XYZ file of C-alpha atoms in Angstrom:
566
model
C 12.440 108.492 124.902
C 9.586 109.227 122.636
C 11.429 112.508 121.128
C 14.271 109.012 120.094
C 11.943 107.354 118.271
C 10.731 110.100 116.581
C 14.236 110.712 115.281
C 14.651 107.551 114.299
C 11.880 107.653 111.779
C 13.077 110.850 110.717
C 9.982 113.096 111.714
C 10.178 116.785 113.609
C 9.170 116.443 117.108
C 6.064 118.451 117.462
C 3.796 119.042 120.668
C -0.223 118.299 119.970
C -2.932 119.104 122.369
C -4.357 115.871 123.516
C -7.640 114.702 122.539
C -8.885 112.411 125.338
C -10.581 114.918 127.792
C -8.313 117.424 128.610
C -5.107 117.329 130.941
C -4.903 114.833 133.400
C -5.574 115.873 136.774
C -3.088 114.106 139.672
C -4.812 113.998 142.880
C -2.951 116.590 145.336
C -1.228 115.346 147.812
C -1.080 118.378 150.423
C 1.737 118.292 152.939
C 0.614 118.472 156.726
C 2.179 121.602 156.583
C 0.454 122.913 153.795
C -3.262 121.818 155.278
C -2.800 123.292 158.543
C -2.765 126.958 157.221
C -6.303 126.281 155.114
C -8.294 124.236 158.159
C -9.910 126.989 160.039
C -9.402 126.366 163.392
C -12.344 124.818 164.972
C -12.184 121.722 162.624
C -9.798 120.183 165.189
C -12.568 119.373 167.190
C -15.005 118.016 164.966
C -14.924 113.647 164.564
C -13.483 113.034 168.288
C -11.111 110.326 168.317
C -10.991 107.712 171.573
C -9.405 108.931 174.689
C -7.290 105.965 173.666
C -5.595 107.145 170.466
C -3.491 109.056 173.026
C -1.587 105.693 173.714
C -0.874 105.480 170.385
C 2.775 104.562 169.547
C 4.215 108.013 167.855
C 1.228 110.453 167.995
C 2.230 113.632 167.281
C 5.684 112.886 165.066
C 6.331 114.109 162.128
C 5.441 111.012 160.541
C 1.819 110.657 158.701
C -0.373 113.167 157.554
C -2.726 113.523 159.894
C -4.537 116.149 162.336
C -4.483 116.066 165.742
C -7.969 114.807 167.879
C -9.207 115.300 171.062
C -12.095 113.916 173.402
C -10.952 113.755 176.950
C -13.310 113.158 179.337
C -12.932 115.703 182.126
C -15.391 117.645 184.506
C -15.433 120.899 185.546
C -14.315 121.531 189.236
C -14.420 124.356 190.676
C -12.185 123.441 193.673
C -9.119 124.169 191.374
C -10.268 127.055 191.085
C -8.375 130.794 193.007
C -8.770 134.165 192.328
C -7.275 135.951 189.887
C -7.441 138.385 186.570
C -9.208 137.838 183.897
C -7.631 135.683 180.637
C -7.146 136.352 177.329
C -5.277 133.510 175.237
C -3.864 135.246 172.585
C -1.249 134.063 169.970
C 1.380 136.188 171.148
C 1.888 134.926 174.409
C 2.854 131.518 172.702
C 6.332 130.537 173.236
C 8.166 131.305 169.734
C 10.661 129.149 168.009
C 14.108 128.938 169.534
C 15.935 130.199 166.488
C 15.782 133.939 165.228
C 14.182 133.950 162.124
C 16.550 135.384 159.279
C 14.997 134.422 156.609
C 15.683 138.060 155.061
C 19.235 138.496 156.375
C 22.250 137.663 154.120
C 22.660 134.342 153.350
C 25.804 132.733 154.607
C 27.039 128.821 154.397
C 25.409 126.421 157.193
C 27.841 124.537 159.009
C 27.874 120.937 160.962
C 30.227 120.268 164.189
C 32.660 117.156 163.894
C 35.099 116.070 166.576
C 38.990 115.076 165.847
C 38.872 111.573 167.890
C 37.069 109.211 169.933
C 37.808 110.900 173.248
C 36.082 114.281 171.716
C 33.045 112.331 170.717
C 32.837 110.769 174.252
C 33.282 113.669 175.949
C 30.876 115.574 173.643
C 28.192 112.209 174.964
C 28.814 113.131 178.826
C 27.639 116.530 177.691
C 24.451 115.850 175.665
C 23.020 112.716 175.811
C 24.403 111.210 179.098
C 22.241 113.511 181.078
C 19.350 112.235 179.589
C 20.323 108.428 179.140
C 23.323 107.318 181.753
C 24.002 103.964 179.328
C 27.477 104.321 179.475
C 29.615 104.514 183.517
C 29.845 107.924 184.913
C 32.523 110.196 183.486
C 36.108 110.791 184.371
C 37.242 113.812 186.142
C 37.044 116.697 183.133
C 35.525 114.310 180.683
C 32.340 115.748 179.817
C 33.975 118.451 177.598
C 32.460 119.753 174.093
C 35.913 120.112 172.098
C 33.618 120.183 168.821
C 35.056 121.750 165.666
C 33.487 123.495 162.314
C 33.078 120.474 159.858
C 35.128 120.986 156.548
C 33.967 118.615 153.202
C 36.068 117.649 150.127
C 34.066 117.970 146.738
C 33.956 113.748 146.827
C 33.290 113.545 150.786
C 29.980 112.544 151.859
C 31.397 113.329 155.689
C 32.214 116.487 157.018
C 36.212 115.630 158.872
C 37.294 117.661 161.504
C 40.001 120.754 160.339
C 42.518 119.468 163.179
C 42.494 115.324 162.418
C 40.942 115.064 158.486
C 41.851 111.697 158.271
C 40.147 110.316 161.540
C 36.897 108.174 160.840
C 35.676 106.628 164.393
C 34.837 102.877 163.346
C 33.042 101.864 166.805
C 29.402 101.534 166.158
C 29.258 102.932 169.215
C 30.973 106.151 168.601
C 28.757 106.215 165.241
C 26.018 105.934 167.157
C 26.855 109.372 169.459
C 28.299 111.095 166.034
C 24.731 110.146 164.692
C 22.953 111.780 167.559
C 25.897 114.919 168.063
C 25.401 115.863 164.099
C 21.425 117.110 164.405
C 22.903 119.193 167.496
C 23.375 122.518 165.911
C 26.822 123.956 165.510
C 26.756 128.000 167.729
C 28.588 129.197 164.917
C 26.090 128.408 162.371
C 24.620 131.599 161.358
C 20.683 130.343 160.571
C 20.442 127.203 162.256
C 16.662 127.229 161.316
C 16.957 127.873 157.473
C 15.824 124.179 155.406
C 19.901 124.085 154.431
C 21.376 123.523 157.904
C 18.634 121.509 158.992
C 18.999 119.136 155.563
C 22.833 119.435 156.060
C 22.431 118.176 159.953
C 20.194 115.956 158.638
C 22.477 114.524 156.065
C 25.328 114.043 158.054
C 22.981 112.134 160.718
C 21.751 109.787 158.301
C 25.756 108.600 156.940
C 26.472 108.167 160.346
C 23.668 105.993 161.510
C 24.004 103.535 158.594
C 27.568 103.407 159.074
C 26.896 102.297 162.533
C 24.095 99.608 161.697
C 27.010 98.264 158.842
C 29.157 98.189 161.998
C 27.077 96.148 163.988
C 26.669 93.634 160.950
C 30.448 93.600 160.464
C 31.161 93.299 164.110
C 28.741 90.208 164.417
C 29.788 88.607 161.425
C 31.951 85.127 161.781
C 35.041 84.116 159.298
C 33.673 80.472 159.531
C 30.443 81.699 157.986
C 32.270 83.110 154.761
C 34.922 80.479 154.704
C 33.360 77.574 155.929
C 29.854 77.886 156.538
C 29.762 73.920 157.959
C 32.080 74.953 160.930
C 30.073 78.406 161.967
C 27.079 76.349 163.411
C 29.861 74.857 166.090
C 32.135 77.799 166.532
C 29.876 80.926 167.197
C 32.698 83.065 168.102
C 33.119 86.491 166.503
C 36.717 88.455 166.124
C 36.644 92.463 166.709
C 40.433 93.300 165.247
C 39.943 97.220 166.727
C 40.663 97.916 170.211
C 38.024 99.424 172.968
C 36.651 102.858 173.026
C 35.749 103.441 176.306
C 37.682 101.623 179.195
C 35.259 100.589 181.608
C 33.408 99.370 178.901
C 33.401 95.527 177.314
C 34.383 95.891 173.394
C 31.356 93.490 172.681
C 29.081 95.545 174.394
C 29.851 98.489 172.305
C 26.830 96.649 169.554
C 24.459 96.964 172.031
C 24.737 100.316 173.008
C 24.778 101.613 169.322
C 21.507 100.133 168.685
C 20.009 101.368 171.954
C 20.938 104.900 170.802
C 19.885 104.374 167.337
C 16.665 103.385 168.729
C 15.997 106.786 169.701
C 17.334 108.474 166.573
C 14.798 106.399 164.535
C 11.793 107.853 166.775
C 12.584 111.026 167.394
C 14.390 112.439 164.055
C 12.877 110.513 161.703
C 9.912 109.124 163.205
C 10.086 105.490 162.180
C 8.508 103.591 164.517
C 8.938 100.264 162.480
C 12.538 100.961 162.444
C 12.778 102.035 165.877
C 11.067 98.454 167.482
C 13.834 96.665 165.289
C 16.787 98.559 166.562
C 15.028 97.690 170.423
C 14.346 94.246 169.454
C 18.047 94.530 168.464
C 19.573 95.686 171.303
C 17.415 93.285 173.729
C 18.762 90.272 171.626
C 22.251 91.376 171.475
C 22.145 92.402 175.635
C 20.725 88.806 176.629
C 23.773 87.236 174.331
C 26.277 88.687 176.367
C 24.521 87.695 179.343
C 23.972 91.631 180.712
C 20.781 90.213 182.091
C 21.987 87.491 184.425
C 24.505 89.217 186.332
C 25.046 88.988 189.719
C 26.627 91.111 192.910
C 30.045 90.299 191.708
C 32.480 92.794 191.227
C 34.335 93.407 188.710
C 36.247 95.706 185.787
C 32.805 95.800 183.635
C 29.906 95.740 186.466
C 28.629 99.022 185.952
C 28.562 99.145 182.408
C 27.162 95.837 182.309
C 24.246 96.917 184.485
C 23.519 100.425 182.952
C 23.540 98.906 179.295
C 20.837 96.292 180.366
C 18.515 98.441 182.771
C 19.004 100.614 179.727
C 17.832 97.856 177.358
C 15.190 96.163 179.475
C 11.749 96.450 178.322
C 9.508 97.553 181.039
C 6.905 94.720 180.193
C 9.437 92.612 180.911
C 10.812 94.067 184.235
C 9.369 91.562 186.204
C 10.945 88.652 184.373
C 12.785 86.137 186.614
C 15.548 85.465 184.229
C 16.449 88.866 184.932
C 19.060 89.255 188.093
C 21.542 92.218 187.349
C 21.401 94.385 190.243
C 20.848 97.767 189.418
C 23.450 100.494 188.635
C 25.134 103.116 190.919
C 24.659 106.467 191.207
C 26.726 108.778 194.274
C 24.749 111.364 194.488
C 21.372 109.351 194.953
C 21.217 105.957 195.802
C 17.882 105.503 195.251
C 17.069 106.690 191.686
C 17.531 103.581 189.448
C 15.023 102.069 191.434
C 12.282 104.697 191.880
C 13.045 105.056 187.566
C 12.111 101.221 186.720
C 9.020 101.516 189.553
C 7.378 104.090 187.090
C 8.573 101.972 184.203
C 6.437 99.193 185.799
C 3.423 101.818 186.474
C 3.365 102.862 182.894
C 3.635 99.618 181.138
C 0.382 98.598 183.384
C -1.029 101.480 182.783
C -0.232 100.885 178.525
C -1.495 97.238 178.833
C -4.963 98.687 180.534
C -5.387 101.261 177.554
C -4.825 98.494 174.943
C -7.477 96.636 177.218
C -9.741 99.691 176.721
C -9.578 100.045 173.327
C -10.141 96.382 172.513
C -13.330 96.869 175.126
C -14.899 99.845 173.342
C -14.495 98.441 169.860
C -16.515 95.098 170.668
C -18.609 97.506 172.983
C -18.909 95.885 175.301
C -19.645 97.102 178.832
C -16.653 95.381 180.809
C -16.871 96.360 184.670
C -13.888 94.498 185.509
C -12.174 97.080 182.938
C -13.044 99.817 185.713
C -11.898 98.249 188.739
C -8.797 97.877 187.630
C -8.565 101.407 186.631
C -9.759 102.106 190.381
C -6.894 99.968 191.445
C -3.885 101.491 189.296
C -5.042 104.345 190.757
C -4.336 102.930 193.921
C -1.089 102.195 192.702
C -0.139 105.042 191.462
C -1.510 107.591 193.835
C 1.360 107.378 196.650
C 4.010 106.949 193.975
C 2.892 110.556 192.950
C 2.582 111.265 196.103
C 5.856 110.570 197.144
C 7.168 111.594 194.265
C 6.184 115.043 194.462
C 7.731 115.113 197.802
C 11.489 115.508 196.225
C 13.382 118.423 196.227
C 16.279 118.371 193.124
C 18.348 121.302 193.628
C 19.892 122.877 190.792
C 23.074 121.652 189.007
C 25.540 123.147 186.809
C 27.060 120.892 184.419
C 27.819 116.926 184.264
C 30.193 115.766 187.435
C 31.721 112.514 188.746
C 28.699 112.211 190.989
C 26.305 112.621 188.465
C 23.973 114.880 190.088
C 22.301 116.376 186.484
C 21.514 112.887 185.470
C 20.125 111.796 188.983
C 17.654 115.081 188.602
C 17.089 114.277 184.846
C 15.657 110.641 186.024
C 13.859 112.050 188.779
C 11.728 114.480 186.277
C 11.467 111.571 183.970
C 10.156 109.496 186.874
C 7.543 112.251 187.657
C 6.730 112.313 184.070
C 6.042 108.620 183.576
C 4.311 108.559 186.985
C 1.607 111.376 185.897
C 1.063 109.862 182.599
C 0.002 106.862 183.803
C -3.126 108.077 185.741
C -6.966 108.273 183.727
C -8.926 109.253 186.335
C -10.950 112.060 184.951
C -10.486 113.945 188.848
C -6.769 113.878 188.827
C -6.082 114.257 184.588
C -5.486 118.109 185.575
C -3.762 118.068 188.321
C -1.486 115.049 186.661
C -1.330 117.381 182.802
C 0.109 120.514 185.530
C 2.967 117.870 186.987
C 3.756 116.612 184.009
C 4.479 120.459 182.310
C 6.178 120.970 185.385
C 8.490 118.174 185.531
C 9.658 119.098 181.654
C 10.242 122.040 182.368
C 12.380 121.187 185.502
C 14.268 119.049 183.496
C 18.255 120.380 183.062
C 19.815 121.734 179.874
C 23.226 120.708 178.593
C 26.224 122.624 179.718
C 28.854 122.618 177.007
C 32.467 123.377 178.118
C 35.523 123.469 176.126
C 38.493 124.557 178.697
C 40.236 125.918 175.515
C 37.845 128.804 174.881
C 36.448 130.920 177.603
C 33.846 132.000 175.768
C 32.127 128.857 174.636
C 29.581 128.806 176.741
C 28.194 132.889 176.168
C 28.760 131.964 172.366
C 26.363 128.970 172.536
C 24.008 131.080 174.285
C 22.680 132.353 170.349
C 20.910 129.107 170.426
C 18.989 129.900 173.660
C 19.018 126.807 175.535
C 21.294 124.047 173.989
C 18.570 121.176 172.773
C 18.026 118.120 175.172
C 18.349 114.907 173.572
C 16.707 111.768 174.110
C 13.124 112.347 174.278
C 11.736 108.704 174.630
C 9.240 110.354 176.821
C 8.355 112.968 174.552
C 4.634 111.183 174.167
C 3.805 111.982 177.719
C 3.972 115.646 176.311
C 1.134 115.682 173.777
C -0.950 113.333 176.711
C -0.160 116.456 178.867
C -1.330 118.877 176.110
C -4.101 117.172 175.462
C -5.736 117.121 179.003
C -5.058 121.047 179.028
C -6.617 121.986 175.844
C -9.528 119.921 176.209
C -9.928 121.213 179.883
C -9.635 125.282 178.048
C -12.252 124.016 175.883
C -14.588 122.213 178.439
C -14.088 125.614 180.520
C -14.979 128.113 177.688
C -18.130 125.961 176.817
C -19.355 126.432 180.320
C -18.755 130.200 180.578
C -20.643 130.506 177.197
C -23.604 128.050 178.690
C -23.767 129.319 181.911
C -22.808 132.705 182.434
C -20.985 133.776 185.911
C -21.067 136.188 188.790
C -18.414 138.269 189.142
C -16.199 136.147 191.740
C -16.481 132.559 189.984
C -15.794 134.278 186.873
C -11.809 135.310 188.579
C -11.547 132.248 189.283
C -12.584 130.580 186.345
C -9.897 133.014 184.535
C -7.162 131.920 187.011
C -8.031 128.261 185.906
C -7.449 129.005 182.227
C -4.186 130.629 182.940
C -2.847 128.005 184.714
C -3.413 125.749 182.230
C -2.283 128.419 179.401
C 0.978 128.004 181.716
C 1.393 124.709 181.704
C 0.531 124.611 177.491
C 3.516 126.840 177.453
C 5.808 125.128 179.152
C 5.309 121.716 177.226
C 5.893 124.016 174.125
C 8.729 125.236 175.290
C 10.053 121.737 176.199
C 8.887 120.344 172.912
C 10.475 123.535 170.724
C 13.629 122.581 172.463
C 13.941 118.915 171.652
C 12.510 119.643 168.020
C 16.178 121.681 167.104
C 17.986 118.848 166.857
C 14.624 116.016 167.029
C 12.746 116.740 163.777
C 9.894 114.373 164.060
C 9.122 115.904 167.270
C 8.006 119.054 165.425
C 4.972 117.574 164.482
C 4.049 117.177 168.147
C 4.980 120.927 168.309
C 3.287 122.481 165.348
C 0.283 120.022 166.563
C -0.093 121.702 169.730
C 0.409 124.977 168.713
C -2.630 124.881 166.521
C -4.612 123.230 168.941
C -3.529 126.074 171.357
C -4.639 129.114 168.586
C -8.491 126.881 168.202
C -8.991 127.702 171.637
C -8.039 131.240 171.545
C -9.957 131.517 168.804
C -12.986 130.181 170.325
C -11.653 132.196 173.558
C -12.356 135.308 171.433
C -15.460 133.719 169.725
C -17.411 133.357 173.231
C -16.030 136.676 174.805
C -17.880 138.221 171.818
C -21.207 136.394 172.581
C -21.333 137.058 175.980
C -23.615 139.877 177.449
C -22.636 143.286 178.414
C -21.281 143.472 181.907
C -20.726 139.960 182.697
C-alpha cells in the first residue's frame, strides 16, 4: 500500500531507518511448547495452586498456555510400605511416544483412511468408538469390520473420497459425526504418522467433517413453513428428512442427537474447546428430551434400545435423579448389571464435583465451614463400598467387538472404577485411589480392527503399537491420578532428605516410589495412546511427563545430599 502511493506521486521507493527509538519490540508470545524446554524443572512446584484446580473443567488439554500445579495434601504412611530395591527415577524408564520417530528417514506422502459407504463407516464405529461409548444398539453378526481404504484428493477437493466409491459423500450427521472421529485415527499405511503433515492432514479432514455434520443438524431441523411462510411454522413444528435411515434399529430423527453427542467429545478432546463442547451437550440434551428419549417406558418396541442408549448416553449426571426421567436402562447380554453400576458412579462423581465447587467457594471467602467436612466424611461413606465392591470384579479378557458385547461391558466396568476412585479426597485413601485409577486405564481394551478381506490387517496395524482408544471423556481422572502420585514422590523424597533412614525403612520407602513410578507410567501410557488420534490430550501428556522428570531430578538432587552409607 504505501510503496502505491509512492508511485503515484512519482517518487522511488526507498527504505529509511526510523527515527522514533529504534525498532519496535512485539512482546513474545512463547508457545507452551517452547517454555517447557527453558523452565528448569523445579519451577513446577513453586506458587501451589488449590487442591481444587484439579476439578477444573479441561486441565491438562492442549488448550491455554499454562503450567501445570500441584499441592495435594497427603501424609506419609508407612503401612504402604514392602520391601524391596532401591529406586532410581530416571528419564529413560518413561514410556516413549507410540510412533517411531523418523524425523531423518525419507520423506514420503502422509495419508488419511476414508470408507466407500455408510455400512463401512458403521462398521469402522463398532470397531473404535463403540467400545468406548455403546450409543448406538449392539452390532450385527460380522459388523464391527474396519473395511477402511487409502484416501485419494482431487486438486479442487477439500475431502479425501475413497479409491473404490469417489463419488459417495455420507449426508447423515450421524455418519459425519463417526467420519469426524475415524479421520484423526491414523491410517497403518501411513509411513510417519507422527510427522506435523499427517497430523495437520488428519486434522484437516476432521475439521470438514465435523462442520459438515453441525450444517446437517441445522438442515435436518430446519422447517419449509419457516422459509415459506414463517406465520404457519409457529403451528406446524414438523420437520421433513427426504434421506432414508442409516442404521436400522435406529429412529432417522434420532440420528441429530447422536451426532452432537459424538461431536461433544471431538470438541474436548481434539481440539480442546470446552465452550464448544457444553454447546454441542446442551445440544444433544435439548434435541434427546424433544423426541421424548427421556420419558420412555417398559414398552417394547422396533426403537427401544436405541432410544434408551442415546438418552443414558445424553443424560447429565447432575440430572440423573430427575423425576421426569423414566427410560429404563439399556441391555447388555453379557452383563446385566453394568448400565446400572455405570450411572451409580455417574451419581458419585457429580456429588463429589458439586462438593469441590463447594470447597473452592469455602476457601476463597475463607471461611472455616465444618459442615464442608462432614460431608466429605459422608461421601466417603458413600463411596467406600462402591470401591469396595467394585474392586471385587473380575473382567476377563476379550478379543474383539461381539453380539454380546463383552469389550464394551469391560470398557464400562474400568470406566466405572475410574469415576469411582476419582471421586474420593480423603488424604488416607488419595494413594491407594491414584494406584486404582492407573490400574483401571490400563485394564481398559484396545480396538481390534478386522477386515475379512486381508489376512494381514491386523499384524500390519500392529506398526502403530496399540490402535488409539477413542472417547476419553474421562481422560481428567488421569491428570487427578497423576497428580496424587507425583506429589506423593515428592512428599516421599522430602522426607528421606529430612529424615534420613535405617537400612530396612529405606527398602521400603524405595518400593513405595516404584509403585507409584508404576502407576505414573501406566497413566502415560494410557494418555500417549489417546493423544494419537486426541490432540488436546497431549497437553495432559507432555504435562505429566515434565512433572515426572522434576521429580527425578530432585530424586537425583537429594541422593547427592545424602550422607555416605545411608
Amino acid at each position: 500500500m504505501v510503496k502505491h502511493h509512492v508511485q503515484i506521486r512519482g517518487c522511488d521507493c526507498v527504505y529509511t531507518a526510523s527515527k522514533r527509538g529504534g525498532a519496535r519490540r512485539r512482546k513474545k508470545h512463547a508457545s507452551s511448547e517452547g517454555r517447557i524446554e527453558q523452565s528448569p524443572p523445579n519451577e513446577l512446584l513453586t506458587g501451589p495452586a488449590p487442591v481444587v484446580s484439579l476439578a477444573t473443567p479441561g486441565a491438562g488439554l492442549l488448550q491455554r498456555d499454562e503450567q501445570l500445579d500441584f499441592d495435594m495434601d497427603f501424609d506419609f504412611d508407612p503401612n504402604f510400605l514392602g520391601n524391596s530395591e532401591p529406586l532410581t527415577i530416571d528419564n529413560g524408564s518413561l514410556p516413549q511416544p507410540m510412533f517411531q520417530d523418523t524425523s531423518e528417514q525419507e520423506v514420503e506422502n502422509p495419508v488419511v483412511r476414508t470408507y466407500a459407504n455408510d455400512e463401512d463407516i458403521l462398521g469402522a464405529y463398532y470397531v473404535y468408538i463403540h467400545p468406548y461409548f455403546p450409543v448406538l444398539p449392539p452390532p450385527f453378526l460380522h459388523q464391527a469390520i474396519d473395511k477402511l481404504e487409502t484416501g485419494l484428493r482431487g486438486p479442487n477437493d477439500i475431502l479425501f473420497h475413497s479409491k473404490s466409491n469417489p463419488q459417495f459423500q455420507t449426508a447423515s450427521p450421524m455418519t459425519l459425526a463417526i467420519s469426524t472421529l475415524l479421520s484423526l485415527i491414523p491410517h497403518p499405511d501411513d509411513p510417519n504418522p507422527a510427522s506435523p503433515e499427517s497430523i495437520l492432514l488428519r486434522r484437516n479432514q476432521a475439521q470438514v467433517f465435523a462442520q459438515m455434520a453441525i450444517d446437517s443438524v441445522e438442515l435436518e431441523n430446519e422447517m419449509i413453513e419457516s422459509i415459506l411462510d414463517p406465520g404457519d411454522a409457529l403451528s406446524s413444528q414438523h420437520t421433513h428428512i427426504y434421506r432414508t435411515q442409516i442404521h436400522p434399529q435406529v429412529r432417522l430423527e434420532a440420528e441429530s442427537t447422536i451426532a452432537l453427542l459424538l461431536l461433544c467429545t471431538y470438541e474436548y478432546s481434539e481440539r480442546g474447546n470446552i465452550s464448544k463442547m457444553r454447546k454441542r451437550c446442551g445440544q444433544a440434551l435439548i434435541s434427546a428430551m424433544d423426541l421424548g428419549l427421556h420419558s420412555k417406558n417398559t414398552e417394547v418396541y422396533d426403537y427401544a434400545e436405541s432410544d434408551r442408549r442415546i438418552w443414558w448416553m445424553t443424560a447429565p449426571s447432575i440430572l440423573l435423579s430427575d423425576p421426569r426421567f423414566t427410560t429404563p436402562l439399556p441391555a447388555f447380554a453379557s452383563d446385566p448389571d453394568v448400565w446400572s453400576v455405570f450411572l451409580e458412579a455417574q451419581r458419585v462423581i457429580a456429588t463429589a464435583t458439586q462438593f469441590v465447587i463447594d470447597l473452592e467457594a469455602s476457601l476463597k471467602m475463607e471461611s472455616h465451614n465444618l459442615t464442608l467436612w462432614a460431608q466429605m466424611a459422608e461421601l466417603e461413606k458413600t463411596i467406600e463400598p462402591l470401591v469396595q465392591h467394585a474392586e471385587k470384579w473380575s473382567c476377563s479378557n476379550v478379543d474383539g467387538m461381539d453380539v454380546s458385547e463383552r469389550v464394551v461391558a469391560k470398557s464400562l466396568r474400568m470406566m466405572t472404577r475410574i469415576k469411582l476412585n476419582s471421586s474420593r479426597f480423603s488424604s488416607k485413601v488419595c494413594m491407594q485411589s491414584a494406584f486404582n485409577i492407573a490400574q483401571s486405564f490400563h485394564a481398559l481394551p484396545f480396538p481390534q480392527p478386522f477386515d475379512p478381506r486381508n489376512s494381514s490387517y491386523r499384524a500390519e496395524t500392529k506398526q502403530l503399537n496399540s490402535p488409539p482408544r477413542m472417547m476419553p471423556i474421562f481422560a481428567c481422572c488421569a491428570m487427578q491420578s497423576s497428580y496424587a502420585m507425583i506429589m506423593l514422590c515428592h512428599k516421599t523424597l522430602a522426607i528421606k532428605q529430612a529424615s534420613p533412614f535405617g537400612d530396612g525403612l529405606r527398602k521400603r520407602t524405595d518400593k513405595l516410589l516404584l509403585q507409584l513410578h508404576d502407576g505414573i507410567k501406566m497413566i502415560l501410557d494410557a494418555l500417549e495412546n489417546y493423544s494419537m488420534a486426541n490432540e488436546a490430550l497431549t497437553g495432559m501428556r507432555d504435562q505429566i511427563r515434565m512433572a515426572v522428570e522434576s521429580v527425578a531430578a530432585t530424586q537425583e538432587q537429594s541422593s547427592t545430599l545424602l550422607p555416605l552409607g545411608i
